[in-house]
Structure formats: C-alpha cells, structure tokens
Amino acid sequence: MSHDDTPSAGDDEPVLAQRQYDPGAGGELATEVILAVAEAAGVDPAEIRTPPLYECIDTEAVESVFFTPGTRTGQATGFVEFSYDDHPVRISSDGWIEVFDTGPNTGEESSSSPSS
Amino acid sequence: MSEDWDEKSHTGSLDRSAGDSSEGPSTVPEGVLELDPVYDALAHPRRRYLCYTLLSEDEQSVADIAEKIAAWEADVPAAAVTEERKERVSLSLYHTHIPKLVEHDVVTLDSDDEIISTAENTEQVLSALESVGATLDSAQESHAQSVGNDE
C-alpha cells in the first residue's frame, strides 16, 4: 500500500458504483462501503476480505463525524476520500458512497484534489 | 459541601497546564493509562457482543458470531436470521471490528479468516466486561453465551 500516489477522484472519472448509507437504518457504514466496492468490482461481497477496510479508513470515525445526529460534532459536512483496492472511494456527509474508476492516468495528480 | 468537591477534584484531576509531559503526573496509576485496548474494544455493541462470546468459549467461528449478533439485533431466534442480515454483520466484523480487536491483541484471527480466538489482552477486556456487564449489558451477555438453543 503506497501513500504517495493515492488516486484522487476527479470529477471526470466515472463512478463505478454508488450506494446511500442510511445511518438511521441500523446498518454500518463499513458494510455499505464494502457492498459498493463489491458492486464496482463485480464480485460477491463475501469474497472481499483483504485488506480489511479498517486498514484504509476508520469508518467508525467517519460515522461519528458525519452521521451522528443529536451531537454537536456528529453532523459535519464534506467528504472523505481514500483508496481501496486501487479504487478511489468517496464518502460524503449526505450518505452517498461512490466508488470511482481508477482512470487511465493514475500517476497524474488530479487538479481537483480536495484542498487540505 | 464546596470543600468536599474541592478535595475530590484535586485527587482526580491531571494537571493539564504542565508543559513538560516527560515527568508526567505521578498520581495516575500506570494501568489507567494502558486501558486503551479495553475502551476501544468495548466502544461498539458488536465488539462487546463478540467479546462476550469469548467468555464461554476460547474459539468461535466468525460465521457463528455473525449469526448470533444478527439474531440478537433483530430479536429473533438464530434460525430465523436471513442470509442477507448475516452477511451484512459478517462484513462489518471482517472489515472493522475484528481488525480493531486484532490490532489491540484482544483476539486473533486464524490464517483462513474463519476462527477467532483469545489473545494477550482478552482477559483484561473480559474482566472489564464482567464488572460492568452484570448491570448494563446482562441481556447481551446471556444472549452471547447461549448456544443457539433459543427456541
């Protein structure tokens, strides 16, 4: 796993799969992310074991920042982006999970990377 | 009354204004600062449930645990749990909860990714669970320890 060339999802990269996470439905964000990744890859979700998503992102932390109504700090807006299985994945605070195609130019820095 | 309060706040508080953390407050027992595995392990109901299952058996299959958790959450017998519910729980176990517990040496996962077993910090977590479990989570505990004969 490299950290220096993490693909960034530009607006021009096609979305391979998207799902909406509903924090009120009792499921977990991690489950929804894996279901989206599986859909993008066209495989059975149970076949996706490695790496554990936890090695790429702490979805509990994202839940506590974006999806915890009734708390002062649990309703931030924005998105987080990480790379899983060579696919850029974006979780937005409106609950949408998008899995992007890696794109033909993974080596190039996208000009639309989120400012840090 | 205010004096009582004052005393307590002194004995229980860390001096946060101290600039050099190298010395550290000598009044805090060392063990207290090493409780991260316990708190992190127990911060989520699914992880608590998973740890409860280790009270009765040292080894558990992830599939069994997923089925039990799904049954417990839906409040139905294990036999009534749908495959979809089971899979959703299983995905969260494999992708967040088990890795977190492995990271803290609370459980180990076998090389086939099928069986979890106890590890170095299991006992510490279980003793913390046992001390709060009787009052807070006793329903969860007894459910976790029942072996599927809940009909």
PDB file of N, CA and C in Angstrom, chain A residues 14 28 30 53-54 102 109:
ATOM      1  N   PRO A  14     -15.232   8.139 -14.054  1.00  0.00           N
ATOM      2  CA  PRO A  14     -16.543   7.519 -13.967  1.00  0.00           C
ATOM      3  C   PRO A  14     -16.798   6.856 -12.616  1.00  0.00           C
ATOM      4  N   GLU A  28     -24.169  -0.650   9.226  1.00  0.00           N
ATOM      5  CA  GLU A  28     -22.899   0.026   9.465  1.00  0.00           C
ATOM      6  C   GLU A  28     -22.324   0.573   8.167  1.00  0.00           C
ATOM      7  N   ALA A  30     -19.272   0.644   7.248  1.00  0.00           N
ATOM      8  CA  ALA A  30     -18.282  -0.264   6.664  1.00  0.00           C
ATOM      9  C   ALA A  30     -18.953  -1.285   5.744  1.00  0.00           C
ATOM     10  N   LEU A  53     -11.043  -3.241   5.392  1.00  0.00           N
ATOM     11  CA  LEU A  53     -11.305  -1.819   5.167  1.00  0.00           C
ATOM     12  C   LEU A  53     -10.648  -0.962   6.246  1.00  0.00           C
ATOM     13  N   TYR A  54     -10.578  -1.519   7.449  1.00  0.00           N
ATOM     14  CA  TYR A  54     -10.010  -0.800   8.594  1.00  0.00           C
ATOM     15  C   TYR A  54      -8.567  -0.367   8.346  1.00  0.00           C
ATOM     16  N   THR A 102     -10.351   3.766 -11.493  1.00  0.00           N
ATOM     17  CA  THR A 102      -9.010   4.258 -11.227  1.00  0.00           C
ATOM     18  C   THR A 102      -8.615   5.294 -12.271  1.00  0.00           C
ATOM     19  N   GLU A 109      -1.363  13.744 -10.763  1.00  0.00           N
ATOM     20  CA  GLU A 109      -2.141  14.364  -9.701  1.00  0.00           C
ATOM     21  C   GLU A 109      -3.352  15.053 -10.324  1.00  0.00           C
TER      22      GLU A 109
END
